[in-house]
Coordinates of C-alpha atoms and ligand atoms in Angstrom, one line a residue:
M1 CA 168.5 17.7 -300.2
K2 CA 171.9 19.2 -299.3
E3 CA 171.2 19.5 -295.5
L4 CA 170.2 15.9 -295.3
K5 CA 173.3 14.8 -297.3
N6 CA 175.6 16.8 -295.0
F7 CA 173.9 15.6 -291.9
T8 CA 174.3 11.9 -292.8
Q9 CA 177.9 12.2 -293.8
S10 CA 179.6 10.9 -290.7
F11 CA 178.6 9.3 -287.5
K12 CA 180.4 8.8 -284.2
P13 CA 178.5 7.1 -281.2
A14 CA 177.9 9.7 -278.5
S15 CA 179.5 9.3 -275.1
Y16 CA 177.4 9.3 -271.9
S17 CA 178.1 13.0 -271.2
E18 CA 177.4 14.0 -274.8
R19 CA 174.0 12.2 -274.6
I20 CA 173.1 13.9 -271.3
S21 CA 174.0 17.3 -272.5
R22 CA 172.0 16.8 -275.8
L23 CA 169.0 15.7 -273.7
E24 CA 169.4 18.7 -271.4
E25 CA 169.7 21.1 -274.4
L26 CA 166.5 19.6 -275.9
K27 CA 164.7 20.0 -272.6
R28 CA 165.9 23.5 -272.1
I29 CA 164.6 24.6 -275.5
V30 CA 161.1 23.1 -274.8
E31 CA 161.0 24.6 -271.3
T32 CA 161.9 28.0 -272.6
H33 CA 159.3 27.9 -275.4
E34 CA 156.7 25.8 -273.8
A35 CA 153.9 28.4 -274.1
D36 CA 154.7 28.9 -277.9
I37 CA 154.6 25.2 -278.5
V38 CA 151.3 24.8 -276.7
T39 CA 149.8 27.7 -278.8
A40 CA 151.1 26.2 -282.0
I41 CA 149.6 22.8 -281.3
N42 CA 146.3 24.4 -280.1
N43 CA 146.2 26.3 -283.3
D44 CA 146.3 23.1 -285.3
L45 CA 143.7 21.3 -283.2
N46 CA 141.9 23.9 -281.2
R47 CA 142.8 21.9 -278.1
S48 CA 142.5 23.0 -274.5
N49 CA 145.7 23.6 -272.6
Y50 CA 144.9 20.6 -270.4
E51 CA 144.8 18.1 -273.3
T52 CA 148.0 19.5 -274.9
L53 CA 150.0 19.6 -271.7
M54 CA 148.8 16.2 -270.6
A55 CA 149.2 14.5 -274.0
E56 CA 152.1 16.3 -275.6
I57 CA 154.4 18.3 -273.2
Y58 CA 154.4 16.3 -270.0
P59 CA 155.1 12.9 -271.7
F60 CA 158.1 14.6 -273.3
Y61 CA 159.5 15.8 -270.0
K62 CA 158.7 12.5 -268.4
E63 CA 160.7 10.6 -271.0
I64 CA 163.6 13.0 -270.9
N65 CA 163.7 12.9 -267.0
Y66 CA 163.6 9.1 -267.2
F67 CA 166.7 9.0 -269.4
I68 CA 168.6 11.7 -267.4
K69 CA 168.1 9.5 -264.3
H70 CA 168.7 6.1 -265.8
L71 CA 171.0 6.5 -268.7
K72 CA 174.2 5.5 -266.9
V73 CA 172.7 2.1 -265.9
L74 CA 171.1 1.5 -269.3
M75 CA 174.4 2.1 -271.1
K76 CA 176.3 -0.5 -268.9
P77 CA 177.2 -3.7 -270.7
H78 CA 175.2 -6.6 -269.4
K79 CA 177.3 -9.6 -268.3
V80 CA 176.0 -13.0 -269.1
K81 CA 177.0 -16.6 -268.1
G82 CA 179.3 -18.7 -270.3
N83 CA 179.4 -22.4 -270.8
I84 CA 182.0 -25.1 -271.3
A85 CA 182.6 -24.1 -274.9
T86 CA 183.2 -20.5 -274.0
F87 CA 185.3 -21.4 -270.9
G88 CA 187.8 -18.7 -270.0
S89 CA 186.0 -15.9 -271.8
K90 CA 184.0 -12.9 -270.7
N91 CA 180.5 -12.7 -272.3
Y92 CA 178.4 -9.6 -272.4
I93 CA 175.8 -7.7 -274.3
E94 CA 176.5 -4.1 -275.2
K95 CA 174.0 -1.6 -276.6
R96 CA 175.3 0.1 -279.6
P97 CA 173.7 3.1 -281.4
Y98 CA 172.5 2.3 -285.0
G99 CA 173.8 5.6 -286.4
F100 CA 171.3 7.8 -288.2
V101 CA 167.7 7.3 -287.0
A102 CA 164.8 8.7 -289.0
V103 CA 161.6 9.4 -287.0
I104 CA 158.5 10.0 -289.2
S105 CA 155.5 11.2 -287.2
P106 CA 151.8 11.9 -287.7
W107 CA 149.6 14.9 -287.1
N108 CA 147.3 13.7 -284.2
Y109 CA 149.8 14.4 -281.4
P110 CA 152.1 16.3 -283.6
F111 CA 154.7 17.2 -281.0
Q112 CA 154.8 14.2 -278.7
L113 CA 154.8 11.5 -281.3
G114 CA 157.9 13.0 -282.9
L115 CA 159.8 14.2 -279.8
V116 CA 159.3 11.2 -277.5
P117 CA 160.9 8.7 -279.8
I118 CA 163.6 11.3 -280.6
V119 CA 164.5 11.4 -276.9
G120 CA 165.0 7.6 -276.8
A121 CA 167.1 7.7 -280.0
I122 CA 169.3 10.5 -278.7
A123 CA 169.7 8.7 -275.3
A124 CA 170.8 5.6 -277.2
G125 CA 173.6 7.7 -278.8
N126 CA 172.2 8.1 -282.3
K127 CA 171.9 11.1 -284.6
V128 CA 168.3 11.8 -285.5
I129 CA 166.3 13.1 -288.4
L130 CA 162.7 14.1 -287.5
K131 CA 160.1 14.4 -290.2
P132 CA 156.9 15.9 -288.6
S133 CA 153.6 15.8 -290.3
E134 CA 152.9 18.3 -293.1
I135 CA 149.2 18.4 -292.0
S136 CA 149.7 19.9 -288.5
T137 CA 151.6 22.9 -290.0
N138 CA 151.7 25.2 -287.0
T139 CA 153.4 22.5 -284.9
S140 CA 155.8 21.5 -287.7
N141 CA 156.8 25.2 -288.2
I142 CA 157.7 25.7 -284.6
I143 CA 159.6 22.4 -284.4
V144 CA 161.7 23.4 -287.5
K145 CA 162.4 26.8 -286.0
L146 CA 163.2 25.7 -282.4
F147 CA 165.4 22.8 -283.1
Q148 CA 167.4 24.4 -285.9
P149 CA 170.4 25.0 -283.5
L150 CA 170.7 21.3 -282.7
Q151 CA 172.0 20.3 -286.1
E152 CA 175.1 18.7 -284.6
F153 CA 172.9 15.7 -283.6
M154 CA 169.3 16.5 -284.8
L155 CA 167.9 17.5 -288.1
V156 CA 164.3 18.4 -288.7
V157 CA 163.1 17.9 -292.3
D158 CA 159.8 19.7 -293.1
G159 CA 157.6 18.3 -295.8
G160 CA 155.4 15.4 -297.0
V161 CA 155.8 12.3 -299.1
E162 CA 158.7 13.6 -301.3
E163 CA 160.8 14.6 -298.2
T164 CA 160.0 11.3 -296.4
T165 CA 161.1 9.4 -299.6
S166 CA 164.4 11.4 -299.6
I167 CA 165.0 10.5 -296.0
L168 CA 164.3 6.9 -296.7
N169 CA 166.8 7.0 -299.5
A170 CA 169.5 8.8 -297.5
N171 CA 172.2 7.0 -295.6
I172 CA 170.0 6.1 -292.7
D173 CA 170.3 3.1 -290.3
Y174 CA 167.0 2.9 -288.5
V175 CA 163.4 4.0 -289.3
F176 CA 160.8 4.7 -286.6
F177 CA 157.4 5.4 -288.2
T178 CA 154.2 6.4 -286.5
G179 CA 151.1 6.6 -288.8
S180 CA 148.5 4.7 -290.8
T181 CA 148.8 1.1 -291.7
K182 CA 148.6 2.0 -295.4
V183 CA 151.7 4.2 -295.2
G184 CA 153.3 1.8 -292.8
K185 CA 153.4 -0.8 -295.6
I186 CA 155.1 1.7 -297.9
I187 CA 157.7 2.4 -295.3
M188 CA 158.3 -1.3 -294.6
K189 CA 158.7 -2.0 -298.3
S190 CA 161.2 0.8 -298.6
C191 CA 163.2 -0.4 -295.6
A192 CA 163.2 -3.9 -297.0
E193 CA 165.0 -2.7 -300.1
N194 CA 168.1 -1.8 -298.0
L195 CA 167.4 -4.1 -295.0
I196 CA 167.0 -1.2 -292.7
P197 CA 165.7 -2.2 -289.3
H198 CA 162.5 -0.4 -288.3
T199 CA 159.7 0.1 -285.9
L200 CA 156.1 0.7 -287.1
E201 CA 153.6 2.3 -284.7
L202 CA 150.3 1.9 -286.6
G203 CA 146.6 2.3 -286.1
G204 CA 143.8 -0.2 -285.5
K205 CA 140.3 -0.6 -284.3
S206 CA 140.6 -1.0 -280.5
P207 CA 137.6 -2.8 -279.1
C208 CA 136.1 -2.0 -275.7
I209 CA 134.3 -5.0 -274.2
V210 CA 131.8 -4.2 -271.4
E211 CA 131.1 -7.4 -269.5
N212 CA 128.3 -8.4 -267.1
S213 CA 130.1 -7.7 -263.9
A214 CA 131.5 -4.3 -265.0
N215 CA 130.7 -1.1 -263.2
F216 CA 128.7 0.6 -265.9
T217 CA 129.1 4.1 -264.6
V218 CA 132.9 3.8 -264.5
A219 CA 132.9 2.2 -267.9
A220 CA 130.7 4.9 -269.4
K221 CA 132.7 7.7 -267.9
R222 CA 136.0 6.4 -269.0
L223 CA 134.8 5.5 -272.5
V224 CA 133.3 9.0 -273.1
W225 CA 136.5 10.6 -271.8
G226 CA 138.6 8.4 -274.1
K227 CA 136.4 9.2 -277.1
L228 CA 136.3 13.0 -276.4
F229 CA 140.1 13.3 -275.7
N230 CA 141.6 15.0 -278.8
A231 CA 138.1 14.5 -280.4
G232 CA 138.8 10.7 -280.8
Q233 CA 141.9 11.4 -282.9
T234 CA 143.9 9.0 -280.8
C235 CA 145.5 5.8 -282.1
I236 CA 144.5 4.0 -278.9
A237 CA 141.0 5.6 -278.5
P238 CA 138.4 3.0 -277.7
D239 CA 137.1 2.6 -281.3
Y240 CA 133.9 0.7 -280.6
V241 CA 132.0 -0.9 -277.8
L242 CA 130.9 -4.5 -277.4
V243 CA 128.2 -5.1 -274.8
R244 CA 126.1 -8.1 -274.0
E245 CA 122.7 -8.0 -275.7
E246 CA 120.7 -8.2 -272.5
N247 CA 122.8 -5.3 -271.0
K248 CA 122.6 -2.9 -273.9
E249 CA 119.6 -0.9 -272.8
K250 CA 120.9 -0.3 -269.3
F251 CA 124.4 0.4 -270.5
V252 CA 123.3 2.9 -273.1
E253 CA 121.2 4.7 -270.5
T254 CA 124.3 5.1 -268.3
L255 CA 126.4 6.1 -271.3
I256 CA 124.0 8.9 -272.3
T257 CA 123.9 10.2 -268.7
E258 CA 127.7 10.3 -268.4
A259 CA 128.1 11.8 -271.9
K260 CA 125.7 14.6 -271.1
K261 CA 127.6 15.3 -267.8
M262 CA 131.0 15.3 -269.5
V263 CA 129.9 17.4 -272.5
A264 CA 128.4 20.0 -270.2
K265 CA 131.7 20.2 -268.2
K266 CA 134.1 20.4 -271.1
E267 CA 135.4 23.9 -271.8
R268 CA 136.7 23.3 -275.3
F269 CA 136.1 20.7 -278.0
T270 CA 139.1 19.7 -280.1
K271 CA 138.5 20.2 -283.8
I272 CA 139.0 17.7 -286.6
I273 CA 142.4 18.4 -288.1
S274 CA 141.3 19.3 -291.7
Q275 CA 138.2 19.7 -293.8
N276 CA 138.9 16.5 -295.6
H277 CA 139.2 14.5 -292.4
Y278 CA 136.0 16.2 -291.2
N279 CA 134.2 15.3 -294.4
R280 CA 135.3 11.6 -294.0
L281 CA 133.6 11.4 -290.6
L282 CA 130.4 13.0 -291.9
Q283 CA 130.4 10.4 -294.7
L284 CA 130.7 7.6 -292.2
L285 CA 127.6 8.9 -290.4
Q286 CA 125.6 9.4 -293.6
G287 CA 122.5 7.2 -293.7
E288 CA 123.0 6.1 -290.1
E289 CA 120.6 8.7 -288.5
N290 CA 118.1 6.1 -287.5
N291 CA 120.8 4.3 -285.5
F292 CA 121.8 7.4 -283.5
I293 CA 121.5 6.9 -279.7
Y294 CA 123.0 10.3 -278.7
Q295 CA 124.3 13.2 -280.7
Q296 CA 125.9 16.3 -279.3
K297 CA 125.4 19.4 -281.5
I298 CA 128.4 21.8 -281.9
E299 CA 128.2 24.9 -284.0
E300 CA 132.0 25.4 -284.3
E301 CA 133.8 25.0 -287.6
Q302 CA 135.3 21.6 -288.3
T303 CA 134.2 20.3 -284.9
L304 CA 132.1 17.2 -284.5
G305 CA 129.9 16.5 -281.5
L306 CA 130.1 13.2 -279.7
T307 CA 127.9 10.7 -281.6
I308 CA 126.9 7.4 -280.1
L309 CA 125.1 4.9 -282.4
S310 CA 124.0 1.3 -282.8
A311 CA 126.0 -0.7 -285.3
T312 CA 126.7 -4.2 -286.6
K313 CA 130.0 -5.6 -287.9
D314 CA 128.8 -4.8 -291.4
S315 CA 128.2 -1.1 -290.8
A316 CA 130.4 1.2 -292.8
I317 CA 131.8 2.7 -289.6
M318 CA 133.2 -0.7 -288.7
K319 CA 135.3 -1.0 -291.9
E320 CA 137.9 1.6 -291.0
E321 CA 139.6 3.2 -288.0
I322 CA 137.2 5.9 -286.9
F323 CA 139.6 8.5 -285.6
G324 CA 136.8 10.9 -284.5
P325 CA 134.3 11.4 -281.7
I326 CA 132.0 8.6 -282.9
L327 CA 131.2 5.6 -280.7
P328 CA 129.4 2.6 -282.3
I329 CA 127.8 0.1 -279.9
L330 CA 127.6 -3.6 -281.0
T331 CA 126.1 -6.4 -279.0
Y332 CA 127.1 -10.0 -278.4
K333 CA 125.5 -13.1 -276.8
S334 CA 128.6 -14.9 -275.5
A335 CA 132.3 -14.1 -274.8
K336 CA 133.2 -16.4 -277.7
E337 CA 131.0 -14.2 -280.0
A338 CA 132.7 -11.0 -278.7
V339 CA 136.1 -12.5 -279.6
E340 CA 134.9 -13.5 -283.0
L341 CA 133.5 -10.0 -283.6
S342 CA 136.7 -8.4 -282.5
H343 CA 138.8 -10.7 -284.8
S344 CA 136.5 -10.0 -287.8
V345 CA 137.0 -6.2 -287.3
C346 CA 140.8 -6.3 -286.7
K347 CA 142.8 -9.4 -285.8
N348 CA 145.4 -7.5 -283.8
P349 CA 144.1 -4.2 -282.4
L350 CA 146.5 -1.7 -280.9
S351 CA 144.7 -1.8 -277.6
L352 CA 142.2 -4.1 -276.0
Y353 CA 139.9 -2.6 -273.3
V354 CA 137.8 -4.9 -271.0
F355 CA 135.5 -3.6 -268.3
T356 CA 134.8 -6.4 -265.9
N357 CA 135.2 -7.4 -262.3
S358 CA 135.8 -11.0 -263.1
K359 CA 139.2 -12.6 -263.3
Q360 CA 137.8 -15.2 -265.6
D361 CA 136.8 -12.6 -268.1
I362 CA 140.2 -10.9 -268.0
N363 CA 142.0 -14.2 -268.6
F364 CA 139.6 -15.2 -271.4
Y365 CA 139.9 -12.0 -273.4
S366 CA 143.6 -11.6 -272.8
K367 CA 144.1 -15.2 -274.0
H368 CA 141.9 -14.9 -277.1
I369 CA 142.6 -11.4 -278.4
L370 CA 146.3 -10.6 -279.1
S371 CA 146.6 -6.8 -279.0
G372 CA 149.5 -4.4 -278.7
G373 CA 148.4 -3.3 -275.2
M374 CA 145.5 -4.0 -272.8
C375 CA 143.7 -2.1 -270.1
V376 CA 141.2 -3.6 -267.7
N377 CA 138.6 -1.1 -266.4
D378 CA 140.3 1.8 -268.1
V379 CA 141.2 3.2 -271.5
I380 CA 144.3 4.9 -272.9
M381 CA 146.1 5.2 -269.6
H382 CA 148.7 2.4 -270.3
F383 CA 150.3 4.8 -272.6
N384 CA 151.2 7.0 -269.6
N385 CA 153.5 4.5 -267.9
D386 CA 157.1 4.6 -269.1
Y387 CA 157.8 1.3 -267.5
L388 CA 155.4 -0.4 -269.9
P389 CA 156.4 -1.0 -273.6
F390 CA 154.1 0.8 -275.9
G391 CA 153.5 -0.6 -279.4
G392 CA 151.3 -2.7 -281.6
V393 CA 151.5 -6.3 -282.9
G394 CA 150.8 -7.6 -286.4
Q395 CA 148.4 -5.3 -288.1
S396 CA 148.8 -2.6 -285.4
G397 CA 152.6 -2.5 -285.6
I398 CA 156.0 -3.9 -285.1
G399 CA 158.2 -3.0 -282.1
S400 CA 157.7 -0.8 -279.0
Y401 CA 159.1 2.2 -277.2
H402 CA 158.9 4.4 -274.1
G403 CA 161.6 4.4 -271.3
K404 CA 163.9 1.4 -271.3
Y405 CA 162.0 0.0 -274.3
S406 CA 163.0 3.0 -276.4
F407 CA 166.6 2.5 -275.4
D408 CA 166.3 -1.1 -276.6
T409 CA 164.6 -0.1 -279.8
F410 CA 167.2 2.4 -280.8
S411 CA 170.2 0.3 -279.8
H412 CA 171.6 -2.8 -281.4
A413 CA 172.1 -5.4 -278.7
R414 CA 175.5 -6.7 -279.7
S415 CA 176.8 -10.0 -278.2
V416 CA 180.4 -9.8 -277.3
L417 CA 182.8 -12.6 -276.3
V418 CA 186.2 -11.7 -275.1
N419 CA 188.5 -14.7 -274.9
L420 CA 191.0 -14.3 -272.1
N421 CA 191.9 -18.0 -272.2
S422 CA 195.6 -18.3 -273.0
L423 CA 195.6 -21.6 -271.1
R424 CA 196.5 -24.9 -272.7
F425 CA 193.0 -26.2 -272.0
D426 CA 190.5 -25.4 -274.7
V427 CA 187.7 -27.8 -275.0
R428 CA 187.3 -27.5 -278.8
Y429 CA 190.8 -28.9 -279.5
Q430 CA 190.2 -31.9 -277.2
I431 CA 187.0 -33.1 -278.8
N432 CA 187.0 -36.0 -281.2
D433 CA 184.4 -38.5 -282.4
T434 CA 184.8 -40.6 -279.3
L435 CA 184.6 -37.8 -276.8
I436 CA 181.7 -35.8 -278.4
G437 CA 179.1 -38.2 -277.1
K438 CA 180.5 -38.3 -273.6
L439 CA 180.6 -34.5 -273.5
K440 CA 177.0 -34.2 -274.6
Y441 CA 175.7 -33.4 -271.1
F442 CA 178.2 -30.5 -270.6
L443 CA 177.8 -29.1 -274.1
T444 CA 174.0 -29.0 -274.1
K445 CA 173.2 -28.0 -270.6
Ligands
NAD501 P1 149.9 8.9 -292.3 O1 150.4 7.5 -292.4 O2 149.1 9.5 -293.3 O3 151.2 9.9 -292.2 C1 152.3 9.7 -291.2 C2 153.6 10.2 -291.8 O4 153.9 9.6 -293.0 C3 153.5 11.7 -292.1 O5 154.7 12.3 -291.6 C4 153.5 11.8 -293.6 O6 154.1 12.9 -294.1 C5 154.2 10.5 -294.0 N1 153.7 9.9 -295.3 C6 152.4 10.0 -295.7 N2 152.3 9.3 -296.9 C7 153.5 8.9 -297.2 C8 154.0 8.1 -298.3 N3 153.3 7.7 -299.3 N4 155.4 7.8 -298.3 C9 156.1 8.2 -297.3 N5 155.7 8.9 -296.2 C10 154.4 9.3 -296.2 O7 149.2 9.1 -290.8 P2 148.5 10.3 -290.2 O8 147.2 10.5 -291.0 O9 149.4 11.5 -290.1 O10 148.2 9.8 -288.8 C11 147.0 9.0 -288.4 C12 147.4 7.6 -288.3 O11 148.4 7.3 -287.5 C13 146.2 6.7 -287.8 O12 146.1 5.6 -288.5 C14 146.6 6.4 -286.3 O13 146.1 5.3 -285.8 C15 148.1 6.3 -286.5 N6 148.8 6.6 -285.3 C16 149.4 5.5 -284.6 C17 150.0 5.8 -283.4 C18 150.7 4.7 -282.6 O14 151.4 5.0 -281.7 N7 150.5 3.4 -283.0 C19 150.0 7.0 -282.8 C20 149.3 8.1 -283.5 C21 148.8 7.8 -284.8

């Protein structure tokens, strides 16, 4: 790919003013073409404007505004203390751009998941290569078209596996990947070949535990909202519910009431991205009809109604990330069993959701389930706060981003020591076998 080769020829870290003007240029393009971008995304997913603006466009503006406001401070070297061995020197940490950053993004939030990391990478002074998903074609096409004029610092490569492979084999310095765990492993292997640092934002089955003391109406409302948002095609969607055996009947009753209300109020139902993805979901439901608790019928093409069903850890639906508007309900007898169930489904989920009014429950689940993020009495909303790092752990990913955490991700934290000591006293020349023991206190404190 000639364009890629040319783009990755030479790199110079961008100055503060270059970074700001790049961010402003990016923002201006999106503001000018906002309506077209929203239409393209909605054509891929039949979304409502509300979902697209809230989940794709506003997070982009929020991220860019954050950096325009805070970049100067973020770029400042951070002074640190010295010790007797570094006496007379200045010690600081400086954030250096890596160089060429590749951002490989998925189809489920096809604009935001490419552009938000790009903002952080540009703010950190890098040049960026964006590879949007080949599945959300309308969005990819408009991204290619709109950002074409930014080739001085940003290149969009359209395509699938072959193009991603070319990017990975180009002269790149950092890879930021969002997608499935399966492809994440391929990306990590490829990065390992050349020791390229990387971030992996992967999937995972996020449990939602509804405890005794929870407000069932609040839990039901937020769960249904989380499952219906983007038709459940959200990496941090509540994947399944764990409820105490004795509370199941009452909770399911509340869930159905809230589901009916929300479904009746919703103006538009997001479609499943492709016929293949739609068929996969139908397959997961096959043979489960007797376990259905609630099923919303929708006549639109490639659109699945909200389906709530009873399940066990051995159900087919519990073996893979659902990524659709299907909500399995499992029961447990003790908090310990809830933890064991969660671990058996996915050791490190991307998110952990706990509905409870007990501090003890919060502490217990937080201590026993290590997840990328956690919400108590809510779902998904932690993603919306730029002051929180967003990312997975273990099976659900490596690294994090958003706001300051993006800046850290896309910068190498270089430790710098500047020795200004031209004095005669320099401790290292004074030490000998006799003194070393006596200086232990000063050298180790
Ligand atoms: P995917 O892994 O199939 O594709 C992601 C990207 O990788 C695409 O750009 C694709 O072109 C590229 N790709 C696919 N196969 C490849 C290969 N063999 N070699 C190199 N590149 C390849 O993911 P998807 O289906 O687009 O997205 C859904 C997945 O993404 C879900 O698992 C979801 O949980 C996850 N996801 C995670 C987050 C997060 O922030 N952690 C956010 C959204 C989606």
